[in-house]
Short mmCIF file of C-alpha atoms in Angstrom, two decimals:
data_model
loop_
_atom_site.label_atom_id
_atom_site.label_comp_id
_atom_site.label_asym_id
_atom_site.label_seq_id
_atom_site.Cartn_x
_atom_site.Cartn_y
_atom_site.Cartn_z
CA UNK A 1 3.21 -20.94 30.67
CA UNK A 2 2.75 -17.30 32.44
CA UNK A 3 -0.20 -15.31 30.42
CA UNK A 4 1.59 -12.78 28.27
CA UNK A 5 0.08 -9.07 28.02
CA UNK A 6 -0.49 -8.12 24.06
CA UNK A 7 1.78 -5.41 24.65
CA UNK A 8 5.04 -8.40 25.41
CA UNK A 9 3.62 -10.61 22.49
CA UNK A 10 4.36 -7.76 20.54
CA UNK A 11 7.81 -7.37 21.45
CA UNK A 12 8.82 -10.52 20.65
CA UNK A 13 7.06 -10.43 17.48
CA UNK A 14 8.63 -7.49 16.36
CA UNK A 15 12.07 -8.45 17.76
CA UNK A 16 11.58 -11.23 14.58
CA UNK A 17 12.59 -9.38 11.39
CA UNK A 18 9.82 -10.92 8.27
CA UNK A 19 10.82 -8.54 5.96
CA UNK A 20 9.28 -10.55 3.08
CA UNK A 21 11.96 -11.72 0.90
CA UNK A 22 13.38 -13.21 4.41
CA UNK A 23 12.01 -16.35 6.00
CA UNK A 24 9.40 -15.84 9.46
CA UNK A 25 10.31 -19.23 10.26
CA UNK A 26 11.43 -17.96 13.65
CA UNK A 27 8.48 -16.10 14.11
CA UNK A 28 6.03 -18.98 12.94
CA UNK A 29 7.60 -21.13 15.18
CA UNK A 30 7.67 -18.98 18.27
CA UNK A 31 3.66 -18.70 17.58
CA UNK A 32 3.83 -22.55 17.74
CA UNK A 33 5.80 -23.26 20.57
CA UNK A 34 3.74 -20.39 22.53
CA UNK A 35 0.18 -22.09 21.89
CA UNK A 36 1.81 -25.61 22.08
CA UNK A 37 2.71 -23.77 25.80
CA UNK A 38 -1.32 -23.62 25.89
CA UNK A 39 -2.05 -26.99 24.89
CA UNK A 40 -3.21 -25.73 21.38
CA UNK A 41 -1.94 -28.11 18.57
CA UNK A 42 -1.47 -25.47 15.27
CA UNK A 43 -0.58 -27.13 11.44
CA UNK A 44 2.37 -25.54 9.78
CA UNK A 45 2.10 -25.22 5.94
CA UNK A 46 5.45 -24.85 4.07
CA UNK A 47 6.78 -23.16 0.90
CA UNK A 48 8.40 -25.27 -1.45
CA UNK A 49 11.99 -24.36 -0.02
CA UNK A 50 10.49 -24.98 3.43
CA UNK A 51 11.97 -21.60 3.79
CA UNK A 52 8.53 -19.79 5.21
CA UNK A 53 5.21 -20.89 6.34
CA UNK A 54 1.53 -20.39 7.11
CA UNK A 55 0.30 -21.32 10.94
CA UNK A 56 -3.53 -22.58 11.26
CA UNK A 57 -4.38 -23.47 14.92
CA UNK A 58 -8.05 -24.11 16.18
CA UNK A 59 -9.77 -23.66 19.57
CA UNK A 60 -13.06 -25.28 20.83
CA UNK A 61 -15.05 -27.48 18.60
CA UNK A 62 -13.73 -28.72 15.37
CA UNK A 63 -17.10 -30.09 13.89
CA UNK A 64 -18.34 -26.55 12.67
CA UNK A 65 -17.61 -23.47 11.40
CA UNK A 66 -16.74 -20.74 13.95
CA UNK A 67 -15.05 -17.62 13.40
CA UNK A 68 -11.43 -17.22 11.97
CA UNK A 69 -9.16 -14.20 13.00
CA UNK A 70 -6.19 -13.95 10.23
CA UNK A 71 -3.21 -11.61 9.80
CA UNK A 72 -0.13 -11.91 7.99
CA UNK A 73 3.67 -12.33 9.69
CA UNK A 74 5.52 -10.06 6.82
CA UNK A 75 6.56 -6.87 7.02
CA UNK A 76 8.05 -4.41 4.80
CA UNK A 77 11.73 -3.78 4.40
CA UNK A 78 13.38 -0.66 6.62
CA UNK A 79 16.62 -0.26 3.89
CA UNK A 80 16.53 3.43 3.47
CA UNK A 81 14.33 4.92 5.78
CA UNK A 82 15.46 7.09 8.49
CA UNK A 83 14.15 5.26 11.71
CA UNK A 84 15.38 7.03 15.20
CA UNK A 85 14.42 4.14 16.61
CA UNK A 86 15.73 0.77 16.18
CA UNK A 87 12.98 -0.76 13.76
CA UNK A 88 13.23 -4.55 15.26
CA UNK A 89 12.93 -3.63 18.67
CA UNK A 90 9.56 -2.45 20.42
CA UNK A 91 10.37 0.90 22.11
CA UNK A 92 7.36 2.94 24.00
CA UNK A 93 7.39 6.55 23.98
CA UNK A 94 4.37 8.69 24.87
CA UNK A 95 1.81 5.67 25.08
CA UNK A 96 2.91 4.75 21.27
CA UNK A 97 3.98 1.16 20.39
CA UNK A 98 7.34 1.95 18.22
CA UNK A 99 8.92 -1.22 15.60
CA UNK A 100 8.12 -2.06 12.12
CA UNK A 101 4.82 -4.21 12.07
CA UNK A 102 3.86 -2.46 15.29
CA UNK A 103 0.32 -1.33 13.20
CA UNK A 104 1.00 -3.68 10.14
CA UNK A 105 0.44 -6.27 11.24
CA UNK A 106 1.87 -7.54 13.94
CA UNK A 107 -0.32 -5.51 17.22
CA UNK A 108 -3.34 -7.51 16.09
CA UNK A 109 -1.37 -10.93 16.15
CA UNK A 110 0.01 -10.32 19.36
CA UNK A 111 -3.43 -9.43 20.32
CA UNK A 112 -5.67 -12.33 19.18
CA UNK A 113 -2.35 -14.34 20.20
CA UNK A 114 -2.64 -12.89 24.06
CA UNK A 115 -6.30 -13.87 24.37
CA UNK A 116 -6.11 -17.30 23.93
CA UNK A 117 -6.05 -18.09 27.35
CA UNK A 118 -9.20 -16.30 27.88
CA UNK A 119 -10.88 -18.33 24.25
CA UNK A 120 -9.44 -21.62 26.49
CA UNK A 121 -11.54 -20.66 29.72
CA UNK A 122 -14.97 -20.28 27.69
CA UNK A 123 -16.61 -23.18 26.79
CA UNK A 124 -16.99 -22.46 23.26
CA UNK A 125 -19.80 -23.91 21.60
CA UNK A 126 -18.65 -22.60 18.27
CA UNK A 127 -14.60 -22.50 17.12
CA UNK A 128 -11.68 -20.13 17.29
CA UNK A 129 -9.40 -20.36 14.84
CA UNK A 130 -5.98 -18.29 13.97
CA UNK A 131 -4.02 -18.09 10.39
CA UNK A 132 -1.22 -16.12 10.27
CA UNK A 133 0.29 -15.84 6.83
CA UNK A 134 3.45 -15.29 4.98
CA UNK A 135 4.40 -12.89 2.01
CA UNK A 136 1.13 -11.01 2.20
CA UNK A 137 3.39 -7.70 1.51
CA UNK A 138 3.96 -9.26 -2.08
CA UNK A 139 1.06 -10.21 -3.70
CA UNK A 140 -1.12 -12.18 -0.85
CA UNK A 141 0.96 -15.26 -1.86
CA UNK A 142 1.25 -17.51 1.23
CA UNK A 143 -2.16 -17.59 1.95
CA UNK A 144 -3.46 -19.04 -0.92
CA UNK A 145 -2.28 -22.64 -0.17
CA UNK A 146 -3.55 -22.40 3.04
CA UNK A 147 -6.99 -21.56 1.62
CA UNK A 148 -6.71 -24.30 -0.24
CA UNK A 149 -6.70 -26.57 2.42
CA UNK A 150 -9.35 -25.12 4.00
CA UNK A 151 -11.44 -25.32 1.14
CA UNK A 152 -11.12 -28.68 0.97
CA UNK A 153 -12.59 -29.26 5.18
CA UNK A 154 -16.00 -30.12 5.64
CA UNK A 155 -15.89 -27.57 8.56
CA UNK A 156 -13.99 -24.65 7.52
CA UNK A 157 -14.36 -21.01 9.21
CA UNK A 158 -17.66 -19.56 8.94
CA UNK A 159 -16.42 -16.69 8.68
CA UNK A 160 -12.77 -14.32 8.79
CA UNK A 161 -11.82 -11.39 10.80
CA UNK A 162 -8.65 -9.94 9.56
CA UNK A 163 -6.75 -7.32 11.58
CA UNK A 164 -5.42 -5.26 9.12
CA UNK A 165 -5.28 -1.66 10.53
CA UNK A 166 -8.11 0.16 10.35
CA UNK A 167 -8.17 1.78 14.25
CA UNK A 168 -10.59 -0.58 15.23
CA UNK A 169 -13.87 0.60 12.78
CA UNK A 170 -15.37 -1.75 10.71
CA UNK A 171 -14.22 -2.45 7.46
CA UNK A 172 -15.61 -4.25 4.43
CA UNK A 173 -14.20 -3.54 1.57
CA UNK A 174 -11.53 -2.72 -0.56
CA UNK A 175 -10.53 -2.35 -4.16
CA UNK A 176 -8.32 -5.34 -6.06
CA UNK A 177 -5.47 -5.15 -7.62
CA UNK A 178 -3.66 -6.34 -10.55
CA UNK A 179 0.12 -5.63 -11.18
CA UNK A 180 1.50 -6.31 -15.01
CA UNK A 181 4.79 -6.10 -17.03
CA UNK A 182 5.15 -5.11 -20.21
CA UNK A 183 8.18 -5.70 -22.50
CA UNK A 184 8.67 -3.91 -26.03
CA UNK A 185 11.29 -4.83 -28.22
CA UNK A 186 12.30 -2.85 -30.91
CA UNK A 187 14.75 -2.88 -33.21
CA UNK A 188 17.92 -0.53 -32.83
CA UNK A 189 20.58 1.40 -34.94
CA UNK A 190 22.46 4.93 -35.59
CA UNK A 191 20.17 8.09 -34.24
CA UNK A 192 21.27 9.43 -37.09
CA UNK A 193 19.34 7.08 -38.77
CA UNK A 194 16.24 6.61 -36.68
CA UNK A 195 13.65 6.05 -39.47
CA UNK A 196 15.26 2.42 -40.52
CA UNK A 197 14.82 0.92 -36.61
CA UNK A 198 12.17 0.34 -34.31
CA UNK A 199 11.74 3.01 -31.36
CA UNK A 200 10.95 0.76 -28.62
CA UNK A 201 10.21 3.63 -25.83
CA UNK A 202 8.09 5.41 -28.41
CA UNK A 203 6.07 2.69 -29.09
CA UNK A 204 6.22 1.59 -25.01
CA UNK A 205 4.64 5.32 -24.87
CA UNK A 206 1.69 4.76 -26.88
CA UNK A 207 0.97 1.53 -24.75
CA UNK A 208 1.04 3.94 -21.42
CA UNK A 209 -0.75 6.78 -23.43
CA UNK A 210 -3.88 3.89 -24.37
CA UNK A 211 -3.50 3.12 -20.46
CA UNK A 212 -4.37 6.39 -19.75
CA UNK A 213 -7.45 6.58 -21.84
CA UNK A 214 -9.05 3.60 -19.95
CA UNK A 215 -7.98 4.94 -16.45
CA UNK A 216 -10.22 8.28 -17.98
CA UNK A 217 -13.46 5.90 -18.95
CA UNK A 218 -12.91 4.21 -15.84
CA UNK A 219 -13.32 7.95 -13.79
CA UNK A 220 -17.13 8.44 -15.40
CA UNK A 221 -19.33 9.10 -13.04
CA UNK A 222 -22.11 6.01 -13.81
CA UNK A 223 -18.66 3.83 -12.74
CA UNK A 224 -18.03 5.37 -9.45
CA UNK A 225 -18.50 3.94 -6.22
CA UNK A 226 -18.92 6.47 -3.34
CA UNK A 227 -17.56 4.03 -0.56
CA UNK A 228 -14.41 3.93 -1.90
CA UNK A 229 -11.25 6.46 -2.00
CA UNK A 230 -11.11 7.94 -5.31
CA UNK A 231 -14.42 6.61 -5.75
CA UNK A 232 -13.56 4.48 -9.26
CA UNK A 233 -10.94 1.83 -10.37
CA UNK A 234 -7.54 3.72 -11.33
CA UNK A 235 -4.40 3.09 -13.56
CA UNK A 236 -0.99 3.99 -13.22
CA UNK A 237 2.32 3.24 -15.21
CA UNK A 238 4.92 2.53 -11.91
CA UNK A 239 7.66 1.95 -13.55
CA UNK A 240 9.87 2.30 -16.53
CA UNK A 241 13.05 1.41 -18.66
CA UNK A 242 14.80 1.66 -21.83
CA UNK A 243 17.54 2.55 -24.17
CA UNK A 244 21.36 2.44 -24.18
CA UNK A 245 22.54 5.95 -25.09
CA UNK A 246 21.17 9.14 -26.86
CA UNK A 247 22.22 8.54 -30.52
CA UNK A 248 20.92 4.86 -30.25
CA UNK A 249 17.42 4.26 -31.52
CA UNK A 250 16.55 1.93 -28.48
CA UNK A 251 15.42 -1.66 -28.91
CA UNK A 252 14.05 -2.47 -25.74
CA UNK A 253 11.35 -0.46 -22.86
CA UNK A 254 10.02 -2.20 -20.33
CA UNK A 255 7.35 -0.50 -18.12
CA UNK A 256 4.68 -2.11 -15.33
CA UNK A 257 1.32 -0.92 -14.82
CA UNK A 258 -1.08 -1.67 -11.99
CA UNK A 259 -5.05 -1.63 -11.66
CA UNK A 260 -6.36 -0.83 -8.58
CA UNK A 261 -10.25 -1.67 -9.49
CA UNK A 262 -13.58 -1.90 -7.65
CA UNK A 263 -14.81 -5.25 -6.31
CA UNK A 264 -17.25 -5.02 -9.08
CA UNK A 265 -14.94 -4.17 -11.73
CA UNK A 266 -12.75 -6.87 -13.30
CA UNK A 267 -9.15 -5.54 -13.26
CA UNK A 268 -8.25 -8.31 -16.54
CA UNK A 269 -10.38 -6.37 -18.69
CA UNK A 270 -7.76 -3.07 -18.38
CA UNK A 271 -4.65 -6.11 -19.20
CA UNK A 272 -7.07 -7.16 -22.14
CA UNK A 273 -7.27 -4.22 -23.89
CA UNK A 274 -4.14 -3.25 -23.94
CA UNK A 275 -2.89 -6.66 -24.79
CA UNK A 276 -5.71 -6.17 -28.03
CA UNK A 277 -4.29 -2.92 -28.78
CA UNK A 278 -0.50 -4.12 -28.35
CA UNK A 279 -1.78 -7.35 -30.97
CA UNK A 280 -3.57 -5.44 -33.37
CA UNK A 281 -2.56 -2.05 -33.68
CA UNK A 282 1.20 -1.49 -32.10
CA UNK A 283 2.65 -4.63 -33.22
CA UNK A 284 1.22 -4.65 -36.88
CA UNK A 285 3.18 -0.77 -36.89
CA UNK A 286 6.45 -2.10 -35.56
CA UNK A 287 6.23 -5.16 -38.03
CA UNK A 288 6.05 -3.09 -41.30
CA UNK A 289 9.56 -1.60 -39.96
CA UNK A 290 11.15 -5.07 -38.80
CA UNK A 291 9.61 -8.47 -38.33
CA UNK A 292 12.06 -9.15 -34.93
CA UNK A 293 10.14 -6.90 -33.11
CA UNK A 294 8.08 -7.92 -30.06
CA UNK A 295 5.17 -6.86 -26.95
CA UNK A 296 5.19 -9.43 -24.15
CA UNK A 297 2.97 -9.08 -21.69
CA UNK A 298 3.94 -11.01 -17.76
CA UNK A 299 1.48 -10.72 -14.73
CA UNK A 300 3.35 -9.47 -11.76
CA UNK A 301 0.71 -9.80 -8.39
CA UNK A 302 -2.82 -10.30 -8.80
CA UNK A 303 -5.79 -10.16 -5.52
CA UNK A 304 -9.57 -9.74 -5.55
CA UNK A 305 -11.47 -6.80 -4.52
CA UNK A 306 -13.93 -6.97 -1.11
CA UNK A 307 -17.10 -6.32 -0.51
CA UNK A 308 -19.04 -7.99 2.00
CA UNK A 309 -22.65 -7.41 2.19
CA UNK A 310 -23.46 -4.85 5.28
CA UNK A 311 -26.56 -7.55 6.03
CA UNK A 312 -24.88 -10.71 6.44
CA UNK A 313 -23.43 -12.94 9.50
CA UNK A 314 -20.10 -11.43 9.34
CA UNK A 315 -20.69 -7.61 9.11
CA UNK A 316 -23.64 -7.69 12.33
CA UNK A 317 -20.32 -9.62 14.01
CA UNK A 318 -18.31 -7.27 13.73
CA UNK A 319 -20.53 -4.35 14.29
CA UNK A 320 -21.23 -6.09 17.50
CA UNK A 321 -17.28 -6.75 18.56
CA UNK A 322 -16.75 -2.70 17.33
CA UNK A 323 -19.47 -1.32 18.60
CA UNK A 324 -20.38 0.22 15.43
CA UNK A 325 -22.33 -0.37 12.38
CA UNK A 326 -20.62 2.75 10.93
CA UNK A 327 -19.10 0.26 8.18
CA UNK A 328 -16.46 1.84 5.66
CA UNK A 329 -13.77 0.35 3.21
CA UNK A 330 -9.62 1.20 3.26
CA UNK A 331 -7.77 2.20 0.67
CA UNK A 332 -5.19 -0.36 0.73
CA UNK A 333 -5.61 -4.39 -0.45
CA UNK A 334 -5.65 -7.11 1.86
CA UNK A 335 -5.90 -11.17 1.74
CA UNK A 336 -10.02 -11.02 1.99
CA UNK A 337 -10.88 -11.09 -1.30
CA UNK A 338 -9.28 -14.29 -1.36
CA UNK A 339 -11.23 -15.92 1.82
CA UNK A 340 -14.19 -14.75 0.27
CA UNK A 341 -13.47 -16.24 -2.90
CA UNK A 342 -12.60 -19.89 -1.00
CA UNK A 343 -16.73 -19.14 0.69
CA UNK A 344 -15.32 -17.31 3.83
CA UNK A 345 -17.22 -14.19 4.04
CA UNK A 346 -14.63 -11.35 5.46
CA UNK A 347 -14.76 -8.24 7.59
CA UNK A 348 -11.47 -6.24 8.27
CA UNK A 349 -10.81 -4.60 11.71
CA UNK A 350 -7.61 -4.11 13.53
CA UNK A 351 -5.28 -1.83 15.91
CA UNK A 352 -3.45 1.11 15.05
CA UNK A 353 -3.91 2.85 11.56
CA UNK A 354 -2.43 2.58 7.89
CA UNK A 355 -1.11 5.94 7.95
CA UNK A 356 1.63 4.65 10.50
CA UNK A 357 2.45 1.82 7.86
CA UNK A 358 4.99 1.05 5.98
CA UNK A 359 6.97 4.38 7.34
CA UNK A 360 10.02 4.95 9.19
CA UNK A 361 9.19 4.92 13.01
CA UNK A 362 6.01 3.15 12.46
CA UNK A 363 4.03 2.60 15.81
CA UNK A 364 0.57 1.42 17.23
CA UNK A 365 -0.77 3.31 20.45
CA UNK A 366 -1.35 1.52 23.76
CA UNK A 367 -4.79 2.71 23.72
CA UNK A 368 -5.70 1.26 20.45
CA UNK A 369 -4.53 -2.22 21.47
CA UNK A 370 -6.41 -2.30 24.65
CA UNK A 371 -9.07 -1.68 22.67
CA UNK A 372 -8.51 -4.81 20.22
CA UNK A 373 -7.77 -6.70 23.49
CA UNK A 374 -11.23 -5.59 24.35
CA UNK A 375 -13.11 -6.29 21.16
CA UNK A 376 -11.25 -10.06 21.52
CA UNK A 377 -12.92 -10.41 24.93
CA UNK A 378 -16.19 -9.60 23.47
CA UNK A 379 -16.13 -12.04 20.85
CA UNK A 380 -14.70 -15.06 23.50
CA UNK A 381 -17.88 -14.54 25.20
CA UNK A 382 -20.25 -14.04 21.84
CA UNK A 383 -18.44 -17.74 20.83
CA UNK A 384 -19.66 -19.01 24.77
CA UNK A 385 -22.95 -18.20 24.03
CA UNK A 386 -23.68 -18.53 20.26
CA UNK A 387 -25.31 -21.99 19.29
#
């Protein structure tokens, strides 16, 4: 096989539309066939539907740990953004990369993807390994059964590198996230006579009004974290619906919430005491009016914070590879909080920036994926020489 530049990987990754709630089967695949091209054998691990899958592919050694570079194959959807360029089709205007996935994610895949020639010509005394994920966009879901297996090898990663975009400066943190529903269910009849039924949206708004008050303790200063961007775990109502028509007292509001909390902040505590408040003071209100009434509570997307310690293996790797020690944290979540849950410490560093995600006419420079092309060369030979 002729050695492909980053820059054509990416075309031909992007020319593959993942939008999430489609299948990257084709793309998977392509990433397959290309390092079967190399004479590297990859495992493909399925959905239930068979529909989408994870690729896990090693290089060198497989009787340690090594270092694992991850990234995920989804993108986000393009319906109703005004692109002036087509979206699934790399264009190149002014030394920037143009295509959705171009930053997230898919300039640091096509990177780690074009130097695996130059991982084949070392002799590695420690591994390489690649896992590229699916529906990371939705909850980090793919990923998870492919850190299961891992879990489960006597030799798994040492450690993860995952090129989200951060412009190439070390990253090791972020918050976590949890994503919730909540479902009211009053009890309707005639506005006319509103006192003999259940106001679902009013009682809805005193579930969102109790929300608030935590996201307020939550902003004291002794719970801040300086490294992060606002500085404390936050809590916002996304979403809402209810009611039928204005003279109807409305029997059903449905609203969902999200926590975006520090690593060292457990985001089920927020979902517990609202669910306690719902249980003991709501309900018991809505009850003395009419025993059909209802709060359900259903988790939407759930991932773990990061926070890797600025001391350890993985961080003085990656300052290395960046050429900083400048370490900072993004605002946005990513699949490390899970490989550091399933003992894979995790650093985050990548091409192109955030800022260019999820937009129309999203784009990663040339310049910035040299550079990752350059950082990947740097830690081929740190793998040659490490014992």
């Amino acid at each position: 096989m002729n050695k492909l530049s980053s820059r054509d990987l990416l075309a031909q990754l992007i020319a593959f539309p993942t939008v999430s709630r489609d299948s990257n089967l084709g793309l998977i695949e392509f990433i397959r066939d290309y390092l079967a091209g190399l004479d590297v054998a990859c495992e493909l691990d399925y959905n239930g539907e068979r529909s989408k899958a994870n690729l896990f592919a090693t290089i060198g050694p497989t009787d340690r740990g090594g270092v694992l570079l991850s990234g995920h194959s989804d993108v986000v959807p393009v319906d109703g953004q005004a692109w002036s360029l087509p979206p699934f089709e790399l264009s190149e205007r002014d030394g920037k990369l143009y295509g959705r996935g171009s930053a997230d994610m898919k300039g640091f895949i096509a990177c780690a993807l074009a130097a695996v020639p130059h991982f084949l010509a070392q002799p590695l005394r420690l591994p390489l390994h690649l896992a590229f994920s699916y529906d990371e966009e939705v909850g980090c879901l793919g990923v998870r059964s492919l850190l299961a297996d891992l879990e489960q090898r006597p030799n798994k990663p040492a450690l993860c590198i995952i090129g989200e975009p951060t412009e190439l400066k070390p990253v090791l943190g972020h918050k976590g996230k949890l994503a919730m529903r909540c479902q009211v269910q009053g009890a309707a009849c005639h506005s006319a006579y509103a006192t003999q039924g259940v106001n679902a949206i009013e009682y809805a708004a005193k579930l969102i009004n109790r929300l608030g008050e935590i996201g307020q303790r939550l902003s004291a200063l002794e719970r801040q974290d300086a490294r992060f961007d606002p500085p404390y775990s936050t809590v916002q109502t996304g979403l809402i619906q209810g009611g039928r028509a204005l003279n109807i007292v409305p029997a059903d509001c449905q609203f969902d919430f999200e926590v975006r909390a520090l690593p060292a902040h457990d985001p089920l505590q927020v979902a517990a005491e609202l669910m306690d408040y719902a249980a003991n003071t709501v309900l018991p209100q809505m009850r003395a009016r009419s025993a059909e009434t209802a709060i359900e509570f259903q988790p939407l997307s759930a991932y773990p914070g990061l926070a890797t310690d600025p001391h350890s293996e993985a961080a003085q790797l990656l300052a290395l590879l960046a050429g900083s020690g400048d370490f900072g944290t993004v605002a946005f979540g990513t699949e490390g909080g899970l490989f550091h849950q399933a003992g894979i410490p995790t650093v985050i560093c990548g091409p192109g920036s955030m800022d260019q995600g999820h937009k129309p006419d999203e784009f990663v420079s040339a310049e910035q994926l040299a550079g990752c092309d350059a950082m990947l060369l740097r830690l081929a030979q740190w793998l040659q020489e490490s014992s």
